[in-house]
Coordinates of C-alpha atoms in Angstrom, one line a residue:
X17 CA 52.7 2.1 19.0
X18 CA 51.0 5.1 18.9
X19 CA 52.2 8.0 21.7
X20 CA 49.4 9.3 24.0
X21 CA 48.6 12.4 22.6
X22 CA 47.8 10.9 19.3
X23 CA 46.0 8.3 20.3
X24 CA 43.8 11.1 22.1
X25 CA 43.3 12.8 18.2
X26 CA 42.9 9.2 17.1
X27 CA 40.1 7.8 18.9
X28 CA 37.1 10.7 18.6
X29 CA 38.2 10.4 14.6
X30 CA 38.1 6.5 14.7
X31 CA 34.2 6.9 16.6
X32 CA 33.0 9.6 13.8
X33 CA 34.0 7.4 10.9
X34 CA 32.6 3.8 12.2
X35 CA 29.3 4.2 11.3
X36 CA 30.1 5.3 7.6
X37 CA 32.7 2.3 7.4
X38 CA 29.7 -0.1 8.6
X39 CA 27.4 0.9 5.9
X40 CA 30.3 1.2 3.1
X41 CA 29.7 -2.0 1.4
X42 CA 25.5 -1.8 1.2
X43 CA 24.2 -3.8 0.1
X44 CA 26.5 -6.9 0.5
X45 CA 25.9 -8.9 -2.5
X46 CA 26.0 -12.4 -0.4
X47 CA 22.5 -11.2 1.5
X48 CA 19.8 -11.5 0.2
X49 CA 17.0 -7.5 0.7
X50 CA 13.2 -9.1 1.6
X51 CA 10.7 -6.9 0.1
X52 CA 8.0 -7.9 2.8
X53 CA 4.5 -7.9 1.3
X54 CA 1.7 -7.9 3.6
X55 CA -1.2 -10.0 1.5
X56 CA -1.2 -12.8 -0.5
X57 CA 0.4 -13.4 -3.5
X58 CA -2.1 -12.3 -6.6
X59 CA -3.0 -8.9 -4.9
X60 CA -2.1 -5.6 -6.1
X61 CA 0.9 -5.3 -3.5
X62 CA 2.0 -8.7 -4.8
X63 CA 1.5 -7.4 -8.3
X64 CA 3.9 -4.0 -7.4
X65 CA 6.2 -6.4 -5.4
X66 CA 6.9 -9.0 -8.4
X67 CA 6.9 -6.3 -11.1
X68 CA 10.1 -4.4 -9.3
X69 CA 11.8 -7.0 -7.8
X70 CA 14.3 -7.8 -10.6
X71 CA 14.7 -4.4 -11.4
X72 CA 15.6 -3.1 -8.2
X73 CA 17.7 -5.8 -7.8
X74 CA 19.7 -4.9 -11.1
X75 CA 19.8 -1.5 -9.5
X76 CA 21.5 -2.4 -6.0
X77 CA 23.5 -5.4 -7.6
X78 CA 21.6 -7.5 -4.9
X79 CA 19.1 -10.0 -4.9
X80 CA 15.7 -9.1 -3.9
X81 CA 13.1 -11.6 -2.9
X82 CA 9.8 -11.6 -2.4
X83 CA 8.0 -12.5 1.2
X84 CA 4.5 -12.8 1.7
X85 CA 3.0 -12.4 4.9
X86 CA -0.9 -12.2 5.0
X87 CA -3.1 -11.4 7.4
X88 CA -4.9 -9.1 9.4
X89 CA -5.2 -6.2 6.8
X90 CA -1.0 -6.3 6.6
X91 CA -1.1 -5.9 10.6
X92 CA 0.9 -9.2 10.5
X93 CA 3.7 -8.1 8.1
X94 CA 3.9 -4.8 9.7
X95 CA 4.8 -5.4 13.2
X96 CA 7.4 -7.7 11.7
X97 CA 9.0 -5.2 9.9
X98 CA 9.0 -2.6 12.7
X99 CA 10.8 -5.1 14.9
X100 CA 13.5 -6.1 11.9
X101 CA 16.8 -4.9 12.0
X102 CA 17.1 -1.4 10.3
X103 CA 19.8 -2.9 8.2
X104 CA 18.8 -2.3 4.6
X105 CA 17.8 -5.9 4.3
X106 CA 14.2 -5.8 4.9
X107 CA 11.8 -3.6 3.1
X108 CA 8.1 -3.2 3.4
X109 CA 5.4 -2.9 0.3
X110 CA 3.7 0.0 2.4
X111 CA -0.1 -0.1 2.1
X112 CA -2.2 3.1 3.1
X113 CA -4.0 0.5 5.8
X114 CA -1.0 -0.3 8.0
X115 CA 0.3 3.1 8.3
X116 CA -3.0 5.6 7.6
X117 CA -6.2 3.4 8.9
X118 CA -4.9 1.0 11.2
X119 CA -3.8 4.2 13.7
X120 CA -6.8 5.6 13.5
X121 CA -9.3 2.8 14.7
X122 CA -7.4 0.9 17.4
X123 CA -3.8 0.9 19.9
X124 CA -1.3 -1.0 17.6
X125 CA 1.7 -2.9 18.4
X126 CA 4.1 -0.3 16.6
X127 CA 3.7 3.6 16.0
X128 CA 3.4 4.3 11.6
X129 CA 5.0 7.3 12.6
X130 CA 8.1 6.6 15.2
X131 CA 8.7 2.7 13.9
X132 CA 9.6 3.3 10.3
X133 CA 11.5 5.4 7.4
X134 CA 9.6 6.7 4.7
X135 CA 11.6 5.8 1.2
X136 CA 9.2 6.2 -1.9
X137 CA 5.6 6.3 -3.3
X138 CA 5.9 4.0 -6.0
X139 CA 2.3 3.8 -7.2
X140 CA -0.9 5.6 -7.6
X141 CA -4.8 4.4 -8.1
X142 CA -7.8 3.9 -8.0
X143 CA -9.9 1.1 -6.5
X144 CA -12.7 -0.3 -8.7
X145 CA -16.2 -1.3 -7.8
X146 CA -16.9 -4.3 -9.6
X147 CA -19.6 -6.9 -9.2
X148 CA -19.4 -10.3 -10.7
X149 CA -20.7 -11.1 -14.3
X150 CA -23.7 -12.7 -13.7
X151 CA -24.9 -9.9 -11.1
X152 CA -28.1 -7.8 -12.7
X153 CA -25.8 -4.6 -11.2
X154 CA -24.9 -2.9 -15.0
X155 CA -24.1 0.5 -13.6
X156 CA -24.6 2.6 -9.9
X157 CA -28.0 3.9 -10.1
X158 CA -28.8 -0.1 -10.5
X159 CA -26.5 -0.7 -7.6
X160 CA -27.5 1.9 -5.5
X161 CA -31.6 0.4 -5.5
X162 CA -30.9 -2.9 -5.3
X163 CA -29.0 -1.6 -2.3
X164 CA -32.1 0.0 -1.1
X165 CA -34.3 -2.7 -1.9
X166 CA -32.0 -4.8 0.6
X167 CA -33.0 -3.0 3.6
X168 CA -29.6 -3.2 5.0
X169 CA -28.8 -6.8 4.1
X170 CA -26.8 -5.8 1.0
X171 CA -23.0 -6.7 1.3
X172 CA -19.5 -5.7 0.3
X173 CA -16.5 -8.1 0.7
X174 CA -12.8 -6.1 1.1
X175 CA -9.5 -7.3 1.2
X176 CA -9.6 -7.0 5.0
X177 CA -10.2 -4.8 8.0
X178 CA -9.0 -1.5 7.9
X179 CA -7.7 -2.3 4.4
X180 CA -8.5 1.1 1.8
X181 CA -11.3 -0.8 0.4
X182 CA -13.4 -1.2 3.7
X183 CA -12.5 2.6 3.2
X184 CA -13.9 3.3 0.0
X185 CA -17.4 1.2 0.7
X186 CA -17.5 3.1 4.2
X187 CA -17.2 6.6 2.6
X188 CA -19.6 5.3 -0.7
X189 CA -21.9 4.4 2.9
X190 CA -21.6 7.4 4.1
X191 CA -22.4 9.8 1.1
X192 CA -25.4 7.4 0.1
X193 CA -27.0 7.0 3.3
X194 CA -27.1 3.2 2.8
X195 CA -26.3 0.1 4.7
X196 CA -24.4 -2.7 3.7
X197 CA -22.6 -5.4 5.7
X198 CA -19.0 -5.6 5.7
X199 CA -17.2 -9.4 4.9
X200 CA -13.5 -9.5 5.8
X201 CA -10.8 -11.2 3.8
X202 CA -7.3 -12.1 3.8
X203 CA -6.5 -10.1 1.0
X204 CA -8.0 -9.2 -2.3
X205 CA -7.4 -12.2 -4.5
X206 CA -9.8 -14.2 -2.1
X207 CA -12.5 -11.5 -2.0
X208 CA -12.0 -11.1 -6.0
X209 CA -12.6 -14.8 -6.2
X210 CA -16.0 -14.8 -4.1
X211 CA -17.4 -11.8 -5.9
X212 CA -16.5 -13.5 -9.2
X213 CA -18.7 -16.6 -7.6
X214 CA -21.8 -14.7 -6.7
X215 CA -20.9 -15.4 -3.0
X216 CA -20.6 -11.8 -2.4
X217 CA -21.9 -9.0 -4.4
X218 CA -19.6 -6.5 -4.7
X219 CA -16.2 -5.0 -3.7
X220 CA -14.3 -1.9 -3.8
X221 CA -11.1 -3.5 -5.2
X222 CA -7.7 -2.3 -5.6
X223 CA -6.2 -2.4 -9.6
X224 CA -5.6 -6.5 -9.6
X225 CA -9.2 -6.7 -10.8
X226 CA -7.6 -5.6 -13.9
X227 CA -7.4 -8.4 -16.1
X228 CA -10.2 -10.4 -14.3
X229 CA -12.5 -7.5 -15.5
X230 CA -11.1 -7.1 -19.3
X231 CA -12.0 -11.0 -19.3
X232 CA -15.2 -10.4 -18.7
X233 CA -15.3 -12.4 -15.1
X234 CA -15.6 -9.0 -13.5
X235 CA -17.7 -6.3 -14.2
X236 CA -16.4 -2.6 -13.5
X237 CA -19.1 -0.6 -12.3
X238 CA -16.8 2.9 -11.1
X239 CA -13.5 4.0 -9.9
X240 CA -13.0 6.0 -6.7
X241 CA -10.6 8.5 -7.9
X242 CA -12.3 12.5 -8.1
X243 CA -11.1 11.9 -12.0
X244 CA -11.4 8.7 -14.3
X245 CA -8.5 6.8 -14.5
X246 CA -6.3 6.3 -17.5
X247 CA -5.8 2.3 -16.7
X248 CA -9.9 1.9 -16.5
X249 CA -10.9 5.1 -19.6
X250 CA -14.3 3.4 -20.0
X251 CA -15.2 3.0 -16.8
X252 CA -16.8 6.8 -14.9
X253 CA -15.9 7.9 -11.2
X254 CA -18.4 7.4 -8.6
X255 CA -18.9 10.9 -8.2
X256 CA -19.8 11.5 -11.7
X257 CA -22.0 8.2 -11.9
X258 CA -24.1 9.4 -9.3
X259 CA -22.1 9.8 -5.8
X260 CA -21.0 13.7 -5.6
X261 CA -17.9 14.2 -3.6
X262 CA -16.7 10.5 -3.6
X263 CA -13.1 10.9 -3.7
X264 CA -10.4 7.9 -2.6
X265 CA -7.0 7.3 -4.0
X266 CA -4.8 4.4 -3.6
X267 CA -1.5 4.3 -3.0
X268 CA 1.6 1.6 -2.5
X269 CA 5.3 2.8 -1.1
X270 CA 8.0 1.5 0.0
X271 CA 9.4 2.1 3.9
X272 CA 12.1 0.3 5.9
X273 CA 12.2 -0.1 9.8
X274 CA 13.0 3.0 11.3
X275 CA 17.1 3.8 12.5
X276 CA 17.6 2.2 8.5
X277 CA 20.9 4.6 8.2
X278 CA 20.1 7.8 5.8
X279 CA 22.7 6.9 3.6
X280 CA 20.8 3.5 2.7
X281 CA 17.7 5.3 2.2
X282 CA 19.4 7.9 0.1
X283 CA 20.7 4.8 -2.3
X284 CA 17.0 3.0 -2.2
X285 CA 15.0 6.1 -3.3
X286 CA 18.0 6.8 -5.9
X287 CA 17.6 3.1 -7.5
X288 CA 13.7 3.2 -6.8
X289 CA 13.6 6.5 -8.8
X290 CA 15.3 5.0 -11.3
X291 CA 12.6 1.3 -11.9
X292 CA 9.9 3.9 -11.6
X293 CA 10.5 5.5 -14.9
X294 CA 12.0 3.0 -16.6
X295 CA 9.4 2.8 -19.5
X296 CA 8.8 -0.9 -19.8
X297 CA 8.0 -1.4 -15.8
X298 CA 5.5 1.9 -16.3
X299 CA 4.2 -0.4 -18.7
X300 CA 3.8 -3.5 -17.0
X301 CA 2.0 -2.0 -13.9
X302 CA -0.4 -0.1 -16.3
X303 CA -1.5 -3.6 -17.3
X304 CA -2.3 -3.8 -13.7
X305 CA -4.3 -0.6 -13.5
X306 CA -1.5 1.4 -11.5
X307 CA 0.2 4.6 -12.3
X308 CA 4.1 4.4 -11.4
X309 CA 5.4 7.7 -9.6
X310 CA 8.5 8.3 -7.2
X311 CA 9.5 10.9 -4.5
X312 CA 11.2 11.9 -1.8
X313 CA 11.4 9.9 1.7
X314 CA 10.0 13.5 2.8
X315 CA 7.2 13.7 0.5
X316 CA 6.1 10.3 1.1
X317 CA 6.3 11.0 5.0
X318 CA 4.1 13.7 4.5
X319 CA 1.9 11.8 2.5
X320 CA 1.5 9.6 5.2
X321 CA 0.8 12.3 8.0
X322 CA -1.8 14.2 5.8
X323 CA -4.0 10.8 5.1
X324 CA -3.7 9.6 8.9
X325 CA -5.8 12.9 9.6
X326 CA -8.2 12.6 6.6
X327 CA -9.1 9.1 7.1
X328 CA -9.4 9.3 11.0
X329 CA -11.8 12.5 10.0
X330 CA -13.9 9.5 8.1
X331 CA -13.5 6.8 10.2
X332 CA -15.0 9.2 13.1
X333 CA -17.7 10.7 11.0
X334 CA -19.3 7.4 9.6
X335 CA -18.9 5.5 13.2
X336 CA -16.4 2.5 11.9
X337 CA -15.0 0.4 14.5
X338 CA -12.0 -1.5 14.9
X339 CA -11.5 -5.2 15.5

């Protein structure tokens, strides 16, 4: 039995320490971490998603598995993970639509900014504008007068609304002049697979149109990034192939729901730091056309601060409405 007065010194010491004895045994090996992806599987989220898994989980000595939940431009998968338990146990394939599109073109069911906790970039890229093989569209200056020619019945498919590739065709819109009709998806794998069957013309995809375009099912007609890209060397920018000032860069991260305690985050960017150089996953999401990168949870939440102002600026200027 303890006397009074030390049960007085006792108790504020028992309250600071709870917290760090709660977290102490993250991750618990019996529980399985959900890296939440918000598209189908086949996608370049998916791609990211299956390519880390099994590292990450040699990292954390846990198993990580994947979930899929498509839909609504990753609205779907997002909300869920803003409403999960900050816990450690469920992480989100962060996609810049959820968290730098979404906010700007409608009221959403959870704040990008407030709801979650910033972790990583893991990838950079850029999106591709392909058209399918038996198109007549060999390069943009062909694409650009057919487009013409179409007098506004010319259209794009994207892997959803407010998804970076409705992006990328709004802004390629925009600096052109042109019209074209937007068609909707549930992720990029079943816009890929239109395009591919002439249902469609063309899309601005993300990187998964790798292998479909060194097979010759696609054709690669640009990238979006200000430079060319190291994944796609043969392919030029759309500024330099006739689009001055075209400039958008994809990106993938990694966040968890917000009140996720620091010293969880601290051990996820530490292990994600780690698969993000290792050589032969670098390698691996080359194949997929993406660049592998880290940083810091502070970084990345700037990041996401910068691009919420520099694609509302867009959405504003070229008139693009929600759902």
């Amino acid at each position: 039995m303890f006397p009074p007065r030390a049960l007085r010194l006792l108790v504020p010491l028992l309250a600071f320490l709870t917290p760090f004895a709660a977290h102490a045994a993250w991750p618990d090996a019996s529980r399985p971490i959900r890296l939440v992806v918000g598209f189908p599987a086949g996608g370049g989220a998916d791609a990211l998603a299956r390519a880390i898994a099994p590292a990450l989980s040699d990292q954390l000595k846990a198993n990580v598995i994947i979930d899929n939940r498509p839909g609504a431009g990753g609205l779907i998968a997002t909300d869920m993970v803003a409403k999960s338990a900050p816990d450690g146990y469920t992480l989100y394939v962060a996609t810049p639509g959820s968290f730098t599109i979404w906010p700007n073109l409608r009221k959403l069911n959870y704040d990008p900014q407030k709801d979650f906790a910033p972790i990583s970039v893991l990838v950079t890229m850029p999106n591709v504008l392909v058209t399918g093989a038996d198109t007549p569209y060999k390069d943009i200056q062909g694409l650009l007068a057919a487009v013409r020619s179409a007098n506004g019945k010319f259209s794009y498919a994207s892997g959803g609304n407010g998804t970076i590739g409705q992006i990328a065709a709004e802004q390629f819109k925009m600096l052109t002049g042109l019209q074209m009709q937007h068609v909707p998806y549930k992720g990029t794998t079943p816009a890929l697979t239109d395009v591919m069957g002439g249902i469609v013309p063309i899309t601005f995809s993300d990187p998964s149109a790798k292998p479909l375009i060194a097979s010759g099912k696609l054709r690669a007609l640009a990238v979006t990034t200000a430079t060319r890209s190291p994944q796609f060397p043969g392919v030029p920018t759309v500024a330099e192939a006739g689009v001055p000032g075209y400039d958008v860069t994809n990106w993938y991260g990694l966040v968890a729901p917000a009140g996720t305690p620091p010293d969880v985050v601290a051990q996820l960017n530490k292990a994600l730091v780690k698969v993000m150089a290792d050589p032969e996953i670098r390698h691996r999401l080359a194949i997929s056309g993406m660049d592998a990168t880290s940083d810091t949870p502070q970084q990345f939440a700037r990041l996401l601060s910068t691009e919420r102002a520099k694609w509302g600026d867009l959405i504003r200027k070229a008139g693009i409405q929600g759902d």
